[in-house]
Amino acid sequence: MLDSGTTPICRGLNGVIRPADDPIWERIYPPNHFGCRAGVRSLTAREAEARGGVSPLPPGLEVPPGFARPPTARWEPDPAKYPPELWEALQGKLAERIEIGREILELRGRVSAREKDQILRGLEGLRLSRWMEQNPIRTLEIASNLAQTRNRMGDYDRLTQSIRLLYPRPEGSWADEKPLGQLRAVSTKGSSALQAAAITLVHEFGHHLYEAMREETENRLFARYIQAKKEGRFVSLRARDGVLEWFSESLAAHRFFRRDFRKFDPATSAMIEDVLARLR
């Protein structure tokens, strides 16, 4: 927001574009001062290029101490700052976290071991364990109400590389018998609430996967998206909402309904299989 209340710090940073992994975010991620109203938007490589690409920082930029802490910065509690009884309670909460290896660094939410295995099975079927070791999902959170997921079945945060899933899911959000191409979302074709959640996880993982792709692969997929759009080969209504949703819905269909998807859109199915094979 640029107005009479905008500080020189934020005015100088307005429109600055830097890579997501640039260490400079340790110094400039808002809020950068008291009352800071600035925000950060994630851009694809294509969007960044259209806006002029990576830009330099303004000279003499000084952010006051205590600000500019990116959400990816790791925080560790200091036991000296807590009363003993509160520290003990905190340790108990931290112990409830389910550590599931390097592929997903942290799983939040109370789900049984059976439910966890069923939901994660969707990712295992992609056979990208080696790739995920280098590009892990930082947090998978199982949310139990719609408010936490903004009235959606799932959500991916590009900046923090985190996924949130709705589970349990509301009635009517699975067991849709419509064929591919007529679905509201691929996850609604799941035979159970658990499978629908697993499909949603693969869909949201598709966003994570797409963000990490090389420009050449991204360009190939974008060209296929344009062709699929001309042919009207959208696997669901949700797939119509841009290339990211198209790719994620197609990935989910390829993973869970491969035979039907190959018949529905053989070119996209073959391209997704090729992309996955190159990553394995």
Coordinates of C-alpha atoms in Angstrom, one line a residue:
M1 CA 0.0 0.0 0.0
L2 CA 1.5 3.3 -1.1
D3 CA 0.1 6.4 0.6
S4 CA 1.1 9.2 2.9
G5 CA 1.7 6.7 5.7
T6 CA 4.1 4.5 3.7
T7 CA 7.6 4.5 5.2
P8 CA 10.8 5.0 3.2
I9 CA 11.7 1.3 3.9
C10 CA 8.5 0.0 2.4
R11 CA 8.4 2.5 -0.4
G12 CA 11.9 1.4 -1.4
L13 CA 11.0 -2.2 -1.3
N14 CA 7.7 -1.8 -3.3
G15 CA 7.9 -4.0 -6.4
V16 CA 11.2 -5.7 -5.5
I17 CA 11.4 -9.2 -6.9
R18 CA 13.9 -11.7 -5.4
P19 CA 14.2 -15.6 -5.6
A20 CA 12.3 -17.4 -2.9
D21 CA 15.6 -18.9 -1.6
D22 CA 17.4 -15.6 -1.6
P23 CA 19.0 -15.1 1.9
I24 CA 18.0 -11.4 1.6
W25 CA 14.5 -12.4 2.9
E26 CA 16.2 -12.8 6.3
R27 CA 16.6 -9.0 6.2
I28 CA 13.5 -7.7 4.4
Y29 CA 10.6 -10.0 5.0
P30 CA 7.7 -7.9 6.4
P31 CA 6.8 -6.6 8.9
N32 CA 9.8 -4.4 8.7
H33 CA 8.9 -1.9 11.3
F34 CA 6.1 -1.0 13.7
G35 CA 2.8 -0.7 11.9
C36 CA 4.1 -2.2 8.7
R37 CA 1.3 -2.9 6.2
A38 CA 3.5 -4.5 3.5
G39 CA 3.1 -8.0 2.2
V40 CA 4.8 -10.5 -0.1
R41 CA 3.3 -12.3 -3.1
S42 CA 4.7 -15.5 -4.6
L43 CA 5.3 -15.5 -8.4
T44 CA 6.0 -18.2 -10.9
A45 CA 9.1 -17.8 -13.0
R46 CA 6.9 -16.7 -15.9
E47 CA 5.1 -14.0 -13.8
A48 CA 8.4 -12.7 -12.4
E49 CA 9.8 -12.4 -15.9
A50 CA 6.8 -10.5 -17.1
R51 CA 7.4 -8.0 -14.3
G52 CA 11.0 -7.4 -15.2
G53 CA 12.7 -10.3 -13.4
V54 CA 14.9 -10.1 -10.3
S55 CA 15.4 -6.5 -9.2
P56 CA 18.1 -4.8 -7.0
L57 CA 17.5 -3.6 -3.5
P58 CA 17.4 0.1 -2.7
P59 CA 20.7 1.4 -1.4
G60 CA 21.1 2.1 2.3
L61 CA 18.2 -0.1 3.3
E62 CA 18.1 -0.6 7.1
V63 CA 15.4 -2.6 8.8
P64 CA 15.1 -2.0 12.6
P65 CA 16.3 -4.9 14.8
G66 CA 13.7 -7.5 15.7
F67 CA 11.8 -7.3 12.4
A68 CA 12.2 -9.1 9.1
R69 CA 11.7 -12.6 10.3
P70 CA 10.6 -14.9 7.4
P71 CA 7.9 -17.6 8.1
T72 CA 10.4 -20.3 7.1
A73 CA 12.9 -19.2 9.9
R74 CA 13.2 -21.9 12.5
W75 CA 12.1 -21.0 16.0
E76 CA 13.2 -22.9 19.1
P77 CA 11.7 -22.1 22.5
D78 CA 14.1 -21.0 25.3
P79 CA 13.3 -22.9 28.5
A80 CA 14.7 -20.1 30.6
K81 CA 11.9 -17.8 29.5
Y82 CA 9.1 -20.2 30.7
P83 CA 7.8 -21.1 34.2
P84 CA 8.7 -24.8 34.9
E85 CA 5.0 -26.0 34.7
L86 CA 4.4 -24.2 31.4
W87 CA 7.6 -25.6 29.9
E88 CA 6.5 -29.1 30.9
A89 CA 3.1 -28.6 29.2
L90 CA 4.9 -27.2 26.1
Q91 CA 7.1 -30.3 26.0
G92 CA 4.1 -32.5 26.1
K93 CA 2.5 -30.7 23.2
L94 CA 5.7 -30.9 21.2
A95 CA 5.8 -34.6 21.9
E96 CA 2.4 -35.0 20.1
R97 CA 4.0 -34.2 16.8
I98 CA 4.2 -37.2 14.5
E99 CA 7.6 -37.3 12.8
I100 CA 7.4 -39.1 9.5
G101 CA 10.9 -38.8 8.0
R102 CA 12.4 -36.5 5.5
E103 CA 9.6 -36.5 2.9
I104 CA 7.2 -34.6 5.1
L105 CA 9.0 -32.9 8.0
E106 CA 6.1 -32.6 10.3
L107 CA 2.5 -34.0 10.5
R108 CA 0.1 -32.0 12.6
G109 CA -3.4 -33.1 13.5
R110 CA -4.9 -35.9 15.5
V111 CA -5.3 -38.8 13.1
S112 CA -5.0 -42.6 13.7
A113 CA -2.1 -44.6 12.4
R114 CA -4.5 -46.2 9.9
E115 CA -5.8 -42.9 8.7
K116 CA -2.3 -41.5 8.3
D117 CA -1.2 -44.5 6.3
Q118 CA -4.2 -44.3 4.0
I119 CA -3.8 -40.6 3.4
L120 CA -0.1 -40.7 2.8
R121 CA -0.4 -43.7 0.4
G122 CA -1.4 -41.3 -2.3
L123 CA 2.1 -39.7 -2.3
E124 CA 3.8 -43.1 -2.0
G125 CA 2.2 -44.2 -5.2
L126 CA 3.9 -41.4 -7.2
R127 CA 7.3 -43.1 -6.3
L128 CA 9.1 -39.8 -5.8
S129 CA 10.7 -40.5 -2.5
R130 CA 14.2 -39.6 -3.6
W131 CA 13.0 -36.3 -5.1
M132 CA 11.0 -35.5 -2.0
E133 CA 14.1 -36.0 0.2
Q134 CA 15.6 -33.0 -1.6
N135 CA 12.3 -31.1 -1.9
P136 CA 10.3 -32.1 1.2
I137 CA 6.8 -30.9 2.3
R138 CA 7.7 -29.0 5.4
T139 CA 4.4 -29.5 7.2
L140 CA 1.3 -31.5 6.5
E141 CA -1.6 -30.3 8.8
I142 CA -4.8 -32.2 9.1
A143 CA -7.5 -29.7 9.9
S144 CA -10.9 -30.7 11.3
N145 CA -13.1 -27.9 10.2
L146 CA -13.8 -25.8 7.1
A147 CA -12.8 -22.5 8.7
Q148 CA -9.2 -23.7 8.9
T149 CA -9.0 -24.5 5.2
R150 CA -10.9 -21.5 3.9
N151 CA -13.9 -23.6 2.9
R152 CA -11.7 -25.8 0.7
M153 CA -10.7 -29.5 1.0
G154 CA -7.0 -28.6 1.0
D155 CA -4.5 -25.7 0.7
Y156 CA -0.9 -25.4 -0.3
D157 CA 1.3 -22.5 0.9
R158 CA 4.1 -21.9 -1.6
L159 CA 6.1 -19.8 0.7
T160 CA 6.2 -22.2 3.7
Q161 CA 5.9 -25.3 1.5
S162 CA 3.1 -26.6 3.7
I163 CA -0.1 -28.4 3.0
R164 CA -3.3 -28.4 4.9
L165 CA -6.0 -31.0 4.4
L166 CA -9.6 -31.1 5.6
Y167 CA -10.4 -34.3 7.4
P168 CA -12.9 -35.6 8.3
R169 CA -14.6 -34.4 5.1
P170 CA -18.2 -33.3 4.9
E171 CA -20.8 -35.6 3.4
G172 CA -21.2 -35.4 -0.3
S173 CA -17.5 -34.6 -0.9
W174 CA -16.7 -38.1 -2.2
A175 CA -18.2 -41.1 -4.0
D176 CA -19.2 -39.0 -7.0
E177 CA -19.9 -41.5 -9.8
K178 CA -19.6 -39.0 -12.7
P179 CA -16.9 -39.7 -15.3
L180 CA -13.7 -37.7 -15.6
G181 CA -14.5 -34.3 -17.3
Q182 CA -17.8 -33.9 -15.4
L183 CA -16.5 -33.8 -11.8
R184 CA -16.4 -30.8 -9.6
A185 CA -12.9 -32.0 -8.4
V186 CA -11.0 -35.2 -8.9
S187 CA -11.1 -35.8 -5.1
T188 CA -14.9 -36.1 -5.2
K189 CA -14.5 -39.4 -7.1
G190 CA -12.8 -41.0 -4.2
S191 CA -14.6 -44.1 -2.9
S192 CA -14.3 -43.0 0.7
A193 CA -13.5 -39.9 2.8
L194 CA -10.0 -41.3 3.4
Q195 CA -9.3 -41.8 -0.3
A196 CA -10.7 -38.4 -1.1
A197 CA -8.3 -36.9 1.4
A198 CA -5.4 -38.9 -0.2
I199 CA -6.4 -37.6 -3.6
T200 CA -6.5 -34.0 -2.3
L201 CA -3.1 -34.5 -0.8
V202 CA -1.7 -35.5 -4.2
H203 CA -3.5 -32.5 -5.8
E204 CA -1.9 -30.1 -3.3
F205 CA 1.5 -31.8 -3.7
G206 CA 1.1 -31.1 -7.4
H207 CA 1.4 -27.4 -6.6
H208 CA 4.6 -28.1 -4.7
L209 CA 5.9 -30.2 -7.6
Y210 CA 5.1 -27.6 -10.2
E211 CA 6.8 -24.8 -8.3
A212 CA 10.0 -26.8 -8.2
M213 CA 10.1 -27.7 -11.9
R214 CA 12.7 -26.4 -14.3
E215 CA 11.6 -23.8 -16.8
E216 CA 11.8 -26.2 -19.7
T217 CA 9.4 -28.6 -18.1
E218 CA 7.1 -25.8 -17.0
N219 CA 7.0 -24.6 -20.6
R220 CA 6.1 -28.0 -21.9
L221 CA 3.3 -28.4 -19.4
F222 CA 2.0 -24.9 -20.1
A223 CA 1.9 -25.7 -23.9
R224 CA 0.0 -28.9 -23.1
Y225 CA -2.4 -26.9 -20.9
I226 CA -3.1 -24.5 -23.7
Q227 CA -3.8 -27.5 -26.1
A228 CA -6.0 -29.2 -23.5
K229 CA -7.9 -26.0 -23.2
K230 CA -8.5 -25.8 -26.9
E231 CA -9.6 -29.4 -26.9
G232 CA -11.8 -29.0 -23.8
R233 CA -10.0 -31.8 -22.0
F234 CA -10.4 -30.6 -18.5
V235 CA -10.6 -33.5 -16.1
S236 CA -12.8 -31.5 -13.7
L237 CA -14.3 -28.0 -13.2
R238 CA -11.5 -27.2 -10.8
A239 CA -8.9 -27.9 -13.6
R240 CA -10.3 -24.9 -15.5
D241 CA -8.8 -22.5 -12.9
G242 CA -5.4 -22.0 -14.6
V243 CA -2.4 -24.1 -15.3
L244 CA -1.5 -25.0 -11.7
E245 CA -5.0 -26.4 -11.0
W246 CA -5.0 -28.2 -14.3
F247 CA -1.7 -29.8 -13.6
S248 CA -2.6 -30.7 -10.0
E249 CA -6.0 -32.2 -11.0
S250 CA -4.4 -34.1 -13.9
L251 CA -1.7 -35.5 -11.5
A252 CA -4.4 -36.7 -9.1
A253 CA -6.4 -38.3 -11.9
H254 CA -3.2 -39.9 -13.3
R255 CA -2.3 -41.3 -9.8
F256 CA -5.7 -42.6 -8.8
F257 CA -7.7 -43.2 -12.0
R258 CA -4.9 -43.9 -14.5
R259 CA -6.8 -46.1 -16.9
D260 CA -9.8 -43.7 -17.2
F261 CA -7.4 -40.7 -17.4
R262 CA -5.4 -42.3 -20.2
K263 CA -8.6 -42.7 -22.2
F264 CA -9.8 -39.2 -21.4
D265 CA -6.6 -37.3 -22.1
P266 CA -3.8 -39.7 -23.4
A267 CA -1.4 -36.8 -24.2
T268 CA -1.5 -35.2 -20.8
S269 CA -1.3 -38.6 -19.1
A270 CA 1.8 -39.5 -21.1
M271 CA 3.4 -36.1 -20.4
I272 CA 2.8 -36.5 -16.6
E273 CA 4.3 -40.0 -16.6
D274 CA 7.3 -38.6 -18.5
V275 CA 7.7 -35.8 -16.0
L276 CA 7.5 -38.2 -13.0
A277 CA 9.9 -40.6 -14.6
R278 CA 12.5 -37.9 -15.1
L279 CA 12.3 -37.0 -11.4
R280 CA 12.7 -40.5 -10.1

